[in-house]
């Protein structure tokens, strides 16, 4: 019973928050509502017995990602309303509406079939975090390591792209200039 | 009683909201927000599958998606900042150098 | 013995490749010498093979490698030296060697000296493949090879411009080369069909397999084989109606005319018929048809030679006529006689052509015999050798032609084909007349060349030396008749004469009589200054002089309609239909690309919209074709 109430409550909240994100003219409002929506989504994870995922959602998304967005917004004049020309709202809403309709139609048909068998079933003896850890470090070890490397690469890329010398950009320099600089460095 | 279909429909609705954002917004930053919403919608669906099939795979996929989203934000925002420094705005309509 | 087989075959190829290395370089004397030496080696090993085959009765076979092995089709690259092919090998290599040596002198001042030797040796190689192959496929390869070399050599002076038919009956070397090639293609189609029929029914192209199985088949199938193979032979041996190319082929250098268009290549058709005797002996009706055609060509070609004024064309027509004689013998089943005449003819006809080459050299490439005369005084040796060759051609005892040609007449009489005999008899008279008309006009009588300002001179000694063996053979070759018969009839069927001795003597007498009277008439008339100008107004003279108007007829009948047809096909079919269709498709693609270029606007927003539209379509498809339902 509580579960049902919680589901509908959070569903409504998430939808509202994300709608604000999408529709708001002010980037700050949009970001704030996005962060709120993220936290509400973690509630679904708790409802779905994915405690660890819920915690990660709050830490990574609502914490880290949102912090990065916030920092990014420092560089831009985000408080000013972004002028946007939206050529035809009808098309946008028609397309999205149709996608939503079709997705709902597809997903409303019962999906659970006898054929599906769990690859890594839950066990009642261990908690969710422990179970995730066991599977992640056994069956999914290689993807996990790859993801780690990817994060490292992304971090380096982020640092380089928005590096200390904010007043000039390496990537937009032409090759000649870079070579000149290199030669200067040699001297 | 909440079934898998409830969650999936919720995910579909959230995904569609993100689609509205993707299609509607011309501000690059807003586009990033919209993509985050889409990723989260998928995450809900995966977690729901995990629960109703009693299979951890769904949750693990959701983890990897979060990792990818994090890297995407790091690189994407770096590029966005460079673009902003160069042109002074982040309007999609100014990004037309790939015109055919 | 296989070793000698390979040496005979590949020495000319080596010579050809060696000469080809210097193809674009200026004249190098050693190229000609090396090519001639290699031909000499080839000749020697051919003689060794001949002696070996003759003394041991053993057939030498060699298989180089499997050439085509596809499914049930298995054609090895195999060669055979049996009596027939060794005789051909010796004849071919001997004449080729002498022509090579002669060419060193003849082509002395030509820019394409090295190229010439490359082509000439390549021709000899192809010809040897033709005669030595132990299957029809190899024969066909050689057949096409000699056709190609013939094309290259006729058109050797390809840079000469086209003239009208009145100025030069063969228009230009390039034109003549193409004519020869195309005529041969027409005939080769027939030959290919013949080969297909043979393979279809017998399942092999090996001579021994084909000939041992050929009598198992229905007579109509054998007839088809015979007819189609003979069509191939007709093209290569220039029989009516595919004969026009041979006279025009005289545009090539004279040694080429001597080697290819008199002594060797044109006899390939005769060789094919002789080689396929097991097929033709099954179908005597076709043989009779071949003989009739041969007799017709013998008279037909000789009549054209009577009035022609072109030194080389006269000899070319006489070649045609002699080929007709060979086909009479082959058609009537006297295969060894045909082969014998082929061999003797090769000797004296090559000699005649080489002599003509000397005359041309002396006269700065002038060919009109009415501008010559009295050359005997300056060219004694050439004149003597050409008279020998002409006597042999006319069939006077004891020269080679007497033995072989007379045998053909005997065969015709003996097989009770008196009309054929009569035609050949008339042909013999004509042959004697035009041969000596040529001799008289070129070497005797008034020295007309002085009027035209020529300064003739005798050819260098080595050119004469190259001709000497041929002259010798033209005299003595006939005396080997019996040993030749014994040798080749180990393979070929014998021909039994039924005639009484007295008839034979009478026949020989009659033939000699008409030959002598032909010679007598020519000598008498042309020593008195020739026929009067009135003859030139005679319609028969005009008919003969214009080659029965056959080239013009072909031009009107085939060439021009074909040209019209090609024009229509080009302008109407190709330009309007094919090109238009292709252009239309290209235009559609271009227009589509141009129109859809705007899709690639570079605007992320628009691209995303297209992406969502695609997603929508996919979702619709999922709904429509959902596997769950």
PDB file of C-alpha atoms in Angstrom, chain C residues 320-436:
ATOM      1  CA  UNK C 320      45.383 -18.776-104.369  1.00  0.00           C
ATOM      2  CA  UNK C 321      45.192 -20.901-107.458  1.00  0.00           C
ATOM      3  CA  UNK C 322      47.730 -23.405-106.114  1.00  0.00           C
ATOM      4  CA  UNK C 323      45.836 -23.624-102.832  1.00  0.00           C
ATOM      5  CA  UNK C 324      42.841 -24.570-104.933  1.00  0.00           C
ATOM      6  CA  UNK C 325      44.866 -27.427-106.407  1.00  0.00           C
ATOM      7  CA  UNK C 326      45.775 -28.623-102.926  1.00  0.00           C
ATOM      8  CA  UNK C 327      42.151 -28.649-101.866  1.00  0.00           C
ATOM      9  CA  UNK C 328      41.235 -30.664-104.933  1.00  0.00           C
ATOM     10  CA  UNK C 329      43.722 -33.314-103.894  1.00  0.00           C
ATOM     11  CA  UNK C 330      42.654 -33.219-100.250  1.00  0.00           C
ATOM     12  CA  UNK C 331      38.977 -33.260-101.160  1.00  0.00           C
ATOM     13  CA  UNK C 332      39.359 -36.265-103.401  1.00  0.00           C
ATOM     14  CA  UNK C 333      41.069 -38.239-100.656  1.00  0.00           C
ATOM     15  CA  UNK C 334      44.636 -38.010-101.948  1.00  0.00           C
ATOM     16  CA  UNK C 335      45.862 -36.452 -98.719  1.00  0.00           C
ATOM     17  CA  UNK C 336      49.512 -37.209 -99.221  1.00  0.00           C
ATOM     18  CA  UNK C 337      49.400 -35.577-102.650  1.00  0.00           C
ATOM     19  CA  UNK C 338      47.951 -32.440-101.132  1.00  0.00           C
ATOM     20  CA  UNK C 339      50.682 -32.422 -98.505  1.00  0.00           C
ATOM     21  CA  UNK C 340      53.326 -33.024-101.146  1.00  0.00           C
ATOM     22  CA  UNK C 341      52.113 -30.147-103.262  1.00  0.00           C
ATOM     23  CA  UNK C 342      51.970 -28.018-100.136  1.00  0.00           C
ATOM     24  CA  UNK C 343      55.642 -28.710 -99.524  1.00  0.00           C
ATOM     25  CA  UNK C 344      56.931 -28.205-103.058  1.00  0.00           C
ATOM     26  CA  UNK C 345      54.728 -25.151-103.468  1.00  0.00           C
ATOM     27  CA  UNK C 346      56.205 -23.675-100.308  1.00  0.00           C
ATOM     28  CA  UNK C 347      59.671 -23.921-101.838  1.00  0.00           C
ATOM     29  CA  UNK C 348      59.055 -22.467-105.249  1.00  0.00           C
ATOM     30  CA  UNK C 349      56.496 -19.906-104.201  1.00  0.00           C
ATOM     31  CA  UNK C 350      58.752 -18.551-101.468  1.00  0.00           C
ATOM     32  CA  UNK C 351      61.507 -18.402-104.059  1.00  0.00           C
ATOM     33  CA  UNK C 352      59.259 -16.532-106.451  1.00  0.00           C
ATOM     34  CA  UNK C 353      58.327 -13.995-103.809  1.00  0.00           C
ATOM     35  CA  UNK C 354      61.872 -13.470-102.658  1.00  0.00           C
ATOM     36  CA  UNK C 355      62.848 -12.904-106.274  1.00  0.00           C
ATOM     37  CA  UNK C 356      60.043 -10.387-106.543  1.00  0.00           C
ATOM     38  CA  UNK C 357      61.497  -8.763-103.442  1.00  0.00           C
ATOM     39  CA  UNK C 358      64.833  -8.398-105.161  1.00  0.00           C
ATOM     40  CA  UNK C 359      63.141  -6.815-108.153  1.00  0.00           C
ATOM     41  CA  UNK C 360      61.226  -4.437-105.913  1.00  0.00           C
ATOM     42  CA  UNK C 361      64.415  -3.457-104.158  1.00  0.00           C
ATOM     43  CA  UNK C 362      66.094  -2.831-107.445  1.00  0.00           C
ATOM     44  CA  UNK C 363      63.129  -0.769-108.659  1.00  0.00           C
ATOM     45  CA  UNK C 364      62.647   1.303-105.493  1.00  0.00           C
ATOM     46  CA  UNK C 365      59.476  -0.565-104.484  1.00  0.00           C
ATOM     47  CA  UNK C 366      57.830  -0.117-107.873  1.00  0.00           C
ATOM     48  CA  UNK C 367      55.322  -2.904-108.464  1.00  0.00           C
ATOM     49  CA  UNK C 368      53.916  -2.220-111.913  1.00  0.00           C
ATOM     50  CA  UNK C 369      55.451  -4.785-114.247  1.00  0.00           C
ATOM     51  CA  UNK C 370      54.826  -2.564-117.247  1.00  0.00           C
ATOM     52  CA  UNK C 371      57.377  -0.151-115.862  1.00  0.00           C
ATOM     53  CA  UNK C 372      60.046  -2.852-115.787  1.00  0.00           C
ATOM     54  CA  UNK C 373      61.520  -5.017-118.554  1.00  0.00           C
ATOM     55  CA  UNK C 374      65.002  -6.020-119.574  1.00  0.00           C
ATOM     56  CA  UNK C 375      66.100  -6.449-115.996  1.00  0.00           C
ATOM     57  CA  UNK C 376      67.876  -9.676-116.925  1.00  0.00           C
ATOM     58  CA  UNK C 377      70.931  -7.709-117.875  1.00  0.00           C
ATOM     59  CA  UNK C 378      71.436  -6.314-114.387  1.00  0.00           C
ATOM     60  CA  UNK C 379      69.925  -9.077-112.281  1.00  0.00           C
ATOM     61  CA  UNK C 380      71.102 -12.325-113.791  1.00  0.00           C
ATOM     62  CA  UNK C 381      70.958 -14.402-110.656  1.00  0.00           C
ATOM     63  CA  UNK C 382      67.556 -13.203-109.574  1.00  0.00           C
ATOM     64  CA  UNK C 383      66.225 -13.736-113.050  1.00  0.00           C
ATOM     65  CA  UNK C 384      67.614 -17.250-113.208  1.00  0.00           C
ATOM     66  CA  UNK C 385      66.062 -18.183-109.889  1.00  0.00           C
ATOM     67  CA  UNK C 386      62.720 -16.676-110.733  1.00  0.00           C
ATOM     68  CA  UNK C 387      62.675 -18.556-114.017  1.00  0.00           C
ATOM     69  CA  UNK C 388      63.368 -21.770-112.119  1.00  0.00           C
ATOM     70  CA  UNK C 389      60.527 -20.987-109.745  1.00  0.00           C
ATOM     71  CA  UNK C 390      58.188 -20.142-112.610  1.00  0.00           C
ATOM     72  CA  UNK C 391      59.054 -23.348-114.419  1.00  0.00           C
ATOM     73  CA  UNK C 392      58.330 -25.244-111.218  1.00  0.00           C
ATOM     74  CA  UNK C 393      55.061 -23.394-110.843  1.00  0.00           C
ATOM     75  CA  UNK C 394      54.097 -24.105-114.418  1.00  0.00           C
ATOM     76  CA  UNK C 395      54.832 -27.770-113.850  1.00  0.00           C
ATOM     77  CA  UNK C 396      57.613 -28.482-116.296  1.00  0.00           C
ATOM     78  CA  UNK C 397      59.723 -31.614-115.925  1.00  0.00           C
ATOM     79  CA  UNK C 398      62.011 -32.025-113.958  1.00  0.00           C
ATOM     80  CA  UNK C 399      61.039 -29.212-111.627  1.00  0.00           C
ATOM     81  CA  UNK C 400      59.239 -29.855-108.336  1.00  0.00           C
ATOM     82  CA  UNK C 401      55.886 -28.548-109.477  1.00  0.00           C
ATOM     83  CA  UNK C 402      55.687 -31.109-112.238  1.00  0.00           C
ATOM     84  CA  UNK C 403      55.576 -34.013-109.824  1.00  0.00           C
ATOM     85  CA  UNK C 404      53.128 -32.621-107.332  1.00  0.00           C
ATOM     86  CA  UNK C 405      50.774 -30.749-109.619  1.00  0.00           C
ATOM     87  CA  UNK C 406      50.645 -33.487-112.175  1.00  0.00           C
ATOM     88  CA  UNK C 407      49.750 -35.913-109.425  1.00  0.00           C
ATOM     89  CA  UNK C 408      46.741 -33.763-108.556  1.00  0.00           C
ATOM     90  CA  UNK C 409      45.551 -33.784-112.151  1.00  0.00           C
ATOM     91  CA  UNK C 410      46.008 -37.531-112.232  1.00  0.00           C
ATOM     92  CA  UNK C 411      43.968 -37.892-109.061  1.00  0.00           C
ATOM     93  CA  UNK C 412      41.155 -35.824-110.547  1.00  0.00           C
ATOM     94  CA  UNK C 413      41.145 -37.885-113.746  1.00  0.00           C
ATOM     95  CA  UNK C 414      41.529 -41.166-111.939  1.00  0.00           C
ATOM     96  CA  UNK C 415      38.553 -40.558-109.666  1.00  0.00           C
ATOM     97  CA  UNK C 416      36.458 -39.964-112.821  1.00  0.00           C
ATOM     98  CA  UNK C 417      35.863 -36.316-112.102  1.00  0.00           C
ATOM     99  CA  UNK C 418      36.641 -35.267-115.621  1.00  0.00           C
ATOM    100  CA  UNK C 419      35.173 -31.780-115.268  1.00  0.00           C
ATOM    101  CA  UNK C 420      37.439 -31.096-112.330  1.00  0.00           C
ATOM    102  CA  UNK C 421      40.341 -32.441-114.321  1.00  0.00           C
ATOM    103  CA  UNK C 422      39.480 -30.197-117.234  1.00  0.00           C
ATOM    104  CA  UNK C 423      39.282 -27.136-115.010  1.00  0.00           C
ATOM    105  CA  UNK C 424      42.622 -27.924-113.451  1.00  0.00           C
ATOM    106  CA  UNK C 425      44.057 -28.548-116.887  1.00  0.00           C
ATOM    107  CA  UNK C 426      42.907 -25.135-118.076  1.00  0.00           C
ATOM    108  CA  UNK C 427      44.231 -23.691-114.819  1.00  0.00           C
ATOM    109  CA  UNK C 428      47.625 -25.241-115.517  1.00  0.00           C
ATOM    110  CA  UNK C 429      47.716 -23.524-118.910  1.00  0.00           C
ATOM    111  CA  UNK C 430      46.800 -20.196-117.375  1.00  0.00           C
ATOM    112  CA  UNK C 431      49.406 -20.670-114.668  1.00  0.00           C
ATOM    113  CA  UNK C 432      52.111 -21.240-117.249  1.00  0.00           C
ATOM    114  CA  UNK C 433      50.950 -18.204-119.216  1.00  0.00           C
ATOM    115  CA  UNK C 434      50.835 -15.680-116.392  1.00  0.00           C
ATOM    116  CA  UNK C 435      54.075 -16.920-114.845  1.00  0.00           C
ATOM    117  CA  UNK C 436      55.954 -16.314-118.044  1.00  0.00           C
TER     118      UNK C 436
END
